[in-house]
Tab-separated table of C-alpha atoms in Angstrom:
chain	number	residue	atom	x	y	z
F	1	MET	CA	-14.150	211.904	-55.260
F	2	LYS	CA	-10.932	213.488	-53.960
F	3	GLY	CA	-12.391	212.714	-50.232
F	4	LEU	CA	-13.107	209.153	-51.249
F	5	ARG	CA	-9.617	208.660	-52.435
F	6	ARG	CA	-8.221	209.964	-49.351
F	7	VAL	CA	-10.271	207.726	-47.273
F	8	SER	CA	-9.272	204.873	-49.289
F	9	ALA	CA	-5.524	205.667	-49.176
F	10	VAL	CA	-5.718	205.867	-45.266
F	11	ALA	CA	-7.532	202.544	-45.235
F	12	ILE	CA	-4.829	200.952	-47.455
F	13	THR	CA	-2.155	202.504	-45.338
F	14	ALA	CA	-3.668	201.253	-42.029
F	15	GLY	CA	-4.062	197.819	-43.487
F	16	ALA	CA	-0.509	197.782	-44.461
F	17	VAL	CA	0.464	198.659	-40.883
F	18	LEU	CA	-1.588	196.020	-39.553
F	19	THR	CA	-0.275	193.480	-41.981
F	20	ALA	CA	3.549	194.690	-41.164
F	21	GLY	CA	2.530	194.224	-37.418
F	22	ALA	CA	1.220	190.781	-37.954
F	23	PHE	CA	4.408	189.747	-39.889
F	24	THR	CA	6.570	191.171	-37.047
F	25	ALA	CA	4.695	189.316	-34.320
F	26	SER	CA	4.881	186.208	-36.355
F	27	ALA	CA	8.547	186.567	-36.821
F	28	GLN	CA	9.027	187.082	-33.176
F	29	ALA	CA	6.873	184.145	-32.210
F	30	ALA	CA	9.003	181.924	-34.703
F	31	THR	CA	12.162	182.926	-33.040
F	32	THR	CA	11.067	182.357	-29.490
F	33	ALA	CA	9.072	179.114	-30.328
F	34	THR	CA	10.278	176.099	-28.101
F	35	PRO	CA	12.706	174.195	-30.124
F	36	THR	CA	12.346	170.479	-31.059
F	37	ILE	CA	15.672	168.541	-30.684
F	38	THR	CA	16.610	165.079	-31.684
F	39	ALA	CA	18.430	164.357	-28.292
F	40	GLN	CA	16.299	162.175	-25.948
F	41	GLY	CA	17.309	164.751	-23.091
F	42	GLY	CA	18.012	168.213	-22.985
F	43	TYR	CA	18.233	171.272	-20.438
F	44	VAL	CA	19.217	174.936	-20.580
F	45	MET	CA	19.527	177.377	-17.970
F	46	ASN	CA	20.650	180.928	-17.427
F	47	ASN	CA	24.076	180.510	-15.884
F	48	GLY	CA	23.854	183.992	-13.970
F	49	THR	CA	20.532	183.196	-12.360
F	50	GLY	CA	20.097	179.533	-12.330
F	51	LYS	CA	16.605	179.796	-14.040
F	52	SER	CA	15.575	176.912	-16.203
F	53	LEU	CA	15.054	177.928	-19.798
F	54	PHE	CA	14.238	174.613	-21.533
F	55	THR	CA	13.730	171.118	-20.289
F	56	LYS	CA	13.239	167.718	-22.044
F	57	ALA	CA	13.520	164.630	-19.910
F	58	ALA	CA	15.782	166.798	-17.937
F	59	ASP	CA	15.691	164.518	-14.992
F	60	THR	CA	16.004	161.226	-16.556
F	61	ARG	CA	19.060	159.246	-15.917
F	62	ARG	CA	21.142	158.311	-18.853
F	63	SER	CA	24.745	157.316	-19.744
F	64	THR	CA	26.942	160.310	-20.024
F	65	GLY	CA	29.992	159.162	-22.101
F	66	SER	CA	32.925	161.474	-21.805
F	67	THR	CA	30.936	164.350	-20.381
F	68	THR	CA	31.896	162.524	-17.219
F	69	LYS	CA	35.360	164.033	-17.481
F	70	ILE	CA	33.861	167.358	-16.475
F	71	MET	CA	33.606	165.781	-13.097
F	72	THR	CA	37.156	164.449	-13.379
F	73	ALA	CA	38.496	167.872	-13.864
F	74	ARG	CA	36.267	169.417	-11.182
F	75	VAL	CA	37.659	167.032	-8.535
F	76	VAL	CA	41.269	167.751	-9.591
F	77	LEU	CA	40.802	171.585	-9.353
F	78	ALA	CA	39.118	171.435	-5.962
F	79	GLN	CA	42.138	169.745	-4.481
F	80	PRO	CA	43.760	171.564	-1.690
F	81	ASN	CA	47.100	173.309	-2.323
F	82	LEU	CA	46.842	172.184	-5.997
F	83	ASN	CA	50.058	172.587	-7.911
F	84	LEU	CA	49.085	172.725	-11.633
F	85	ASP	CA	52.846	172.510	-12.596
F	86	ALA	CA	53.365	169.282	-10.739
F	87	LYS	CA	54.899	166.630	-12.949
F	88	VAL	CA	53.238	163.290	-13.563
F	89	THR	CA	55.089	160.297	-15.130
F	90	VAL	CA	52.986	158.538	-17.832
F	91	GLN	CA	52.765	154.895	-16.880
F	92	LYS	CA	52.316	151.957	-19.158
F	93	ALA	CA	48.952	151.158	-17.478
F	94	TYR	CA	47.481	154.291	-19.008
F	95	SER	CA	48.324	153.303	-22.511
F	96	ASP	CA	47.238	149.745	-21.932
F	97	TYR	CA	43.918	150.994	-20.963
F	98	ILE	CA	43.400	152.725	-24.119
F	99	VAL	CA	44.239	149.630	-26.066
F	100	ASP	CA	41.837	147.333	-23.856
F	101	ASN	CA	38.935	149.691	-24.366
F	102	ASN	CA	37.559	150.005	-27.784
F	103	TRP	CA	35.632	153.303	-27.089
F	104	ALA	CA	38.490	154.892	-25.261
F	105	SER	CA	39.587	158.237	-26.920
F	106	SER	CA	43.178	159.074	-26.375
F	107	ALA	CA	45.447	161.984	-25.659
F	108	LYS	CA	48.248	159.681	-27.103
F	109	LEU	CA	50.382	160.066	-24.078
F	110	ILE	CA	53.769	158.408	-24.260
F	111	VAL	CA	55.022	156.104	-21.617
F	112	GLY	CA	57.804	157.683	-19.540
F	113	ASP	CA	57.011	161.322	-20.610
F	114	LYS	CA	56.632	163.678	-17.815
F	115	VAL	CA	53.637	165.869	-18.050
F	116	THR	CA	52.275	168.641	-15.796
F	117	VAL	CA	48.768	168.367	-14.101
F	118	ARG	CA	47.785	171.475	-16.337
F	119	GLN	CA	48.607	169.532	-19.351
F	120	LEU	CA	46.892	166.598	-18.377
F	121	LEU	CA	43.650	168.703	-17.925
F	122	TYR	CA	44.285	169.984	-21.550
F	123	GLY	CA	44.677	166.238	-22.527
F	124	LEU	CA	41.558	165.381	-20.801
F	125	MET	CA	39.239	168.064	-22.126
F	126	LEU	CA	40.336	168.722	-25.546
F	127	PRO	CA	41.006	165.347	-27.249
F	128	SER	CA	39.012	163.708	-24.479
F	129	GLY	CA	41.833	161.501	-23.341
F	130	CYS	CA	40.997	158.534	-21.237
F	131	ASP	CA	44.669	157.936	-20.709
F	132	ALA	CA	44.825	161.566	-19.248
F	133	ALA	CA	41.744	160.748	-16.994
F	134	TYR	CA	43.462	157.656	-15.683
F	135	ALA	CA	46.635	159.572	-14.913
F	136	LEU	CA	44.625	162.163	-12.947
F	137	ALA	CA	42.657	159.651	-10.973
F	138	ASP	CA	46.003	157.851	-10.126
F	139	LYS	CA	47.693	161.050	-9.210
F	140	PHE	CA	44.885	162.474	-7.029
F	141	GLY	CA	43.342	159.372	-5.664
F	142	THR	CA	44.764	158.046	-2.391
F	143	GLY	CA	46.051	154.389	-1.678
F	144	SER	CA	48.969	152.273	-1.939
F	145	THR	CA	48.012	150.673	-5.090
F	146	ARG	CA	46.839	151.972	-8.482
F	147	ALA	CA	43.533	150.418	-8.114
F	148	ALA	CA	42.920	151.838	-4.746
F	149	ARG	CA	43.919	155.310	-5.917
F	150	VAL	CA	41.467	154.949	-8.867
F	151	LYS	CA	38.709	153.709	-6.603
F	152	SER	CA	39.325	156.533	-4.121
F	153	PHE	CA	39.224	159.009	-7.012
F	154	ILE	CA	35.933	157.820	-8.252
F	155	GLY	CA	34.674	158.114	-4.657
F	156	LYS	CA	35.589	161.836	-4.794
F	157	MET	CA	33.569	162.153	-7.914
F	158	ASN	CA	30.514	160.742	-6.189
F	159	THR	CA	31.222	162.840	-3.029
F	160	THR	CA	31.395	166.028	-5.130
F	161	ALA	CA	28.117	165.053	-6.980
F	162	LYS	CA	26.430	164.754	-3.554
F	163	SER	CA	27.802	168.008	-2.205
F	164	LEU	CA	26.706	169.916	-5.445
F	165	GLY	CA	23.084	168.466	-4.885
F	166	LEU	CA	23.246	166.197	-8.024
F	167	THR	CA	20.760	163.630	-6.902
F	168	ASN	CA	20.502	161.801	-10.111
F	169	THR	CA	24.156	161.459	-10.819
F	170	HIS	CA	26.550	158.522	-10.094
F	171	PHE	CA	29.998	157.673	-11.385
F	172	ASP	CA	31.744	154.259	-11.483
F	173	SER	CA	34.477	155.404	-13.852
F	174	PHE	CA	36.950	158.213	-14.094
F	175	ASP	CA	36.227	158.840	-17.815
F	176	GLY	CA	32.793	157.770	-18.779
F	177	ILE	CA	33.558	154.099	-19.800
F	178	GLY	CA	31.114	152.978	-17.288
F	179	HIS	CA	30.401	149.463	-15.833
F	180	GLY	CA	26.702	149.800	-15.426
F	181	ALA	CA	26.447	152.519	-12.969
F	182	ASN	CA	27.716	155.685	-14.682
F	183	TYR	CA	24.884	157.888	-15.243
F	184	SER	CA	23.621	161.651	-14.891
F	185	THR	CA	20.797	163.822	-16.168
F	186	PRO	CA	20.762	166.858	-18.421
F	187	ARG	CA	19.913	169.083	-15.488
F	188	ASP	CA	22.626	167.597	-13.155
F	189	LEU	CA	25.311	167.860	-15.824
F	190	THR	CA	24.497	171.464	-16.507
F	191	LYS	CA	24.776	172.146	-12.791
F	192	LEU	CA	28.159	170.391	-12.744
F	193	ALA	CA	29.328	172.319	-15.600
F	194	SER	CA	28.190	175.515	-14.017
F	195	SER	CA	30.206	174.605	-10.931
F	196	ALA	CA	33.323	173.666	-12.829
F	197	MET	CA	33.209	176.931	-14.898
F	198	LYS	CA	33.859	178.912	-11.518
F	199	TYR	CA	37.522	177.627	-11.856
F	200	SER	CA	39.439	179.796	-14.151
F	201	THR	CA	41.756	176.942	-15.238
F	202	PHE	CA	38.686	175.051	-16.284
F	203	ARG	CA	37.344	178.020	-18.311
F	204	THR	CA	40.661	178.553	-19.928
F	205	VAL	CA	40.986	174.938	-20.847
F	206	VAL	CA	37.451	174.220	-22.203
F	207	LYS	CA	37.405	177.346	-24.391
F	208	THR	CA	40.733	176.514	-26.163
F	209	LYS	CA	40.250	175.226	-29.686
F	210	SER	CA	43.853	173.675	-29.972
F	211	THR	CA	47.053	173.739	-27.999
F	212	LYS	CA	50.541	172.551	-28.512
F	213	GLN	CA	52.213	171.423	-25.142
F	214	LYS	CA	55.891	170.996	-24.485
F	215	VAL	CA	56.587	167.754	-22.476
F	216	THR	CA	59.709	166.215	-20.932
F	217	THR	CA	60.575	162.824	-22.292
F	218	LYS	CA	61.918	159.872	-20.469
F	219	SER	CA	65.546	160.747	-21.521
F	220	GLY	CA	65.433	164.200	-20.495
F	221	GLY	CA	64.661	165.745	-23.783
F	222	TYR	CA	61.368	167.152	-24.880
F	223	ARG	CA	58.602	166.750	-27.481
F	224	TYR	CA	55.457	168.562	-28.463
F	225	MET	CA	52.032	167.299	-27.900
F	226	SER	CA	49.337	168.804	-30.140
F	227	TRP	CA	45.557	168.555	-29.042
F	228	THR	CA	42.414	169.710	-30.806
F	229	ASN	CA	38.986	170.242	-28.928
F	230	THR	CA	36.350	167.854	-30.000
F	231	ASN	CA	33.740	170.390	-29.224
F	232	SER	CA	33.021	171.940	-32.723
F	233	LEU	CA	30.860	174.815	-31.212
F	234	LEU	CA	34.165	176.574	-30.714
F	235	GLY	CA	34.614	178.592	-33.900
F	236	SER	CA	31.050	177.615	-35.166
F	237	TYR	CA	28.879	179.207	-32.777
F	238	SER	CA	29.468	182.878	-31.675
F	239	GLY	CA	30.149	183.259	-27.994
F	240	THR	CA	30.865	179.561	-27.212
F	241	ILE	CA	32.877	179.233	-24.086
F	242	GLY	CA	33.027	175.380	-23.636
F	243	VAL	CA	32.206	172.701	-22.382
F	244	LYS	CA	32.490	169.183	-23.324
F	245	THR	CA	31.484	166.336	-25.894
F	246	GLY	CA	30.792	162.813	-25.072
F	247	SER	CA	29.764	159.526	-26.915
F	248	GLY	CA	29.418	155.885	-26.477
F	249	PRO	CA	27.539	152.821	-27.437
F	250	GLU	CA	24.883	153.326	-24.714
F	251	ALA	CA	25.374	157.267	-24.257
F	252	LYS	CA	25.006	157.990	-28.121
F	253	TYR	CA	26.107	161.532	-28.616
F	254	CYS	CA	26.239	163.896	-25.901
F	255	LEU	CA	27.278	167.668	-25.404
F	256	VAL	CA	27.458	169.973	-22.502
F	257	PHE	CA	27.605	173.503	-23.946
F	258	ALA	CA	27.979	177.239	-22.915
F	259	ALA	CA	27.962	180.444	-24.721
F	260	THR	CA	28.074	184.270	-23.625
F	261	ARG	CA	26.414	187.112	-25.511
F	262	ASP	CA	25.861	190.570	-24.424
F	263	GLY	CA	26.842	189.684	-20.723
F	264	LYS	CA	24.345	186.751	-20.721
F	265	THR	CA	25.636	183.209	-20.323
F	266	VAL	CA	23.434	180.174	-21.150
F	267	ILE	CA	24.648	176.802	-20.290
F	268	GLY	CA	23.162	173.356	-20.896
F	269	THR	CA	23.239	169.808	-21.986
F	270	VAL	CA	21.899	167.504	-24.652
F	271	LEU	CA	22.094	163.595	-23.959
F	272	ALA	CA	21.621	160.611	-26.331
F	273	SER	CA	21.386	162.640	-29.484
F	274	SER	CA	21.594	160.667	-32.784
F	275	SER	CA	24.836	161.774	-34.300
F	276	VAL	CA	27.828	164.373	-34.010
F	277	ASP	CA	26.068	166.721	-36.362
F	278	ASN	CA	22.637	166.529	-34.508
F	279	ARG	CA	24.179	167.021	-31.099
F	280	THR	CA	25.733	170.136	-32.437
F	281	ALA	CA	22.515	171.249	-34.014
F	282	ASP	CA	20.590	170.521	-30.865
F	283	ALA	CA	23.023	172.598	-28.780
F	284	LYS	CA	22.799	175.506	-31.315
F	285	LYS	CA	19.048	175.400	-31.230
F	286	LEU	CA	18.901	175.378	-27.337
F	287	MET	CA	21.324	178.269	-27.009
F	288	ASN	CA	19.593	180.377	-29.668
F	289	TYR	CA	16.351	179.722	-27.711
F	290	GLY	CA	18.032	180.452	-24.310
F	291	PHE	CA	19.353	183.955	-25.483
F	292	THR	CA	15.832	184.838	-26.311
F	293	LYS	CA	14.422	184.206	-22.798
């Protein structure tokens, strides 16, 4: 009888080990299962190696909304002999543009104020200011008229896209309020963001949750501009280092995102998600998945 009990005990113990092993395996499978996202397009890659980790309609062209502003910043930061402290006077045209476009988000720049290029980059990327985008296009385009300078700047955006090998990307605006020919793909936008993140100024700006900037007024005094980042991943997802939100009637809800954990950076894009909450949830799912690969 003693021998029987011992054999039974061994059998039970072995069964428990097998069962525990099965649970562990199923738990691991659950954490590495390919995620389902509500966004119509998605892409994630390892930023260090460039390896694709997730794709969903990754090369389908879609409207990009304000994720376009990643390229706006990228073009500015690539300018030769760039002086980030150069002053730009806010023109009435920039504020009129906000009034004329219902979907234009604003940095609430005030006509006559003098703001630095660096401050305009914060106004561009945190509150997603279309007025800041206009100011940068006007400043860094070439030509004798504002219209010519803006056209020139958008030309630089497209030239840069080609130089980065973004074959499914085209811009017809400096801010994403397109005119029928402003599009990219999850893969291209991710590659663009990866390129932009090589600039230390860009990295500093896009990981900032909020900022208070001192600007010079028309009369020579000063005021403070306060801007909060529209990217809710900052502070809600551990390791987030950027990058940019976007939305619009055609674009729906977009998000280019990046995070670093244990020395590994994953970077990606979701396009045409169904709500602000869903684009954030999509991004978190994709980063969680990316970190397991």
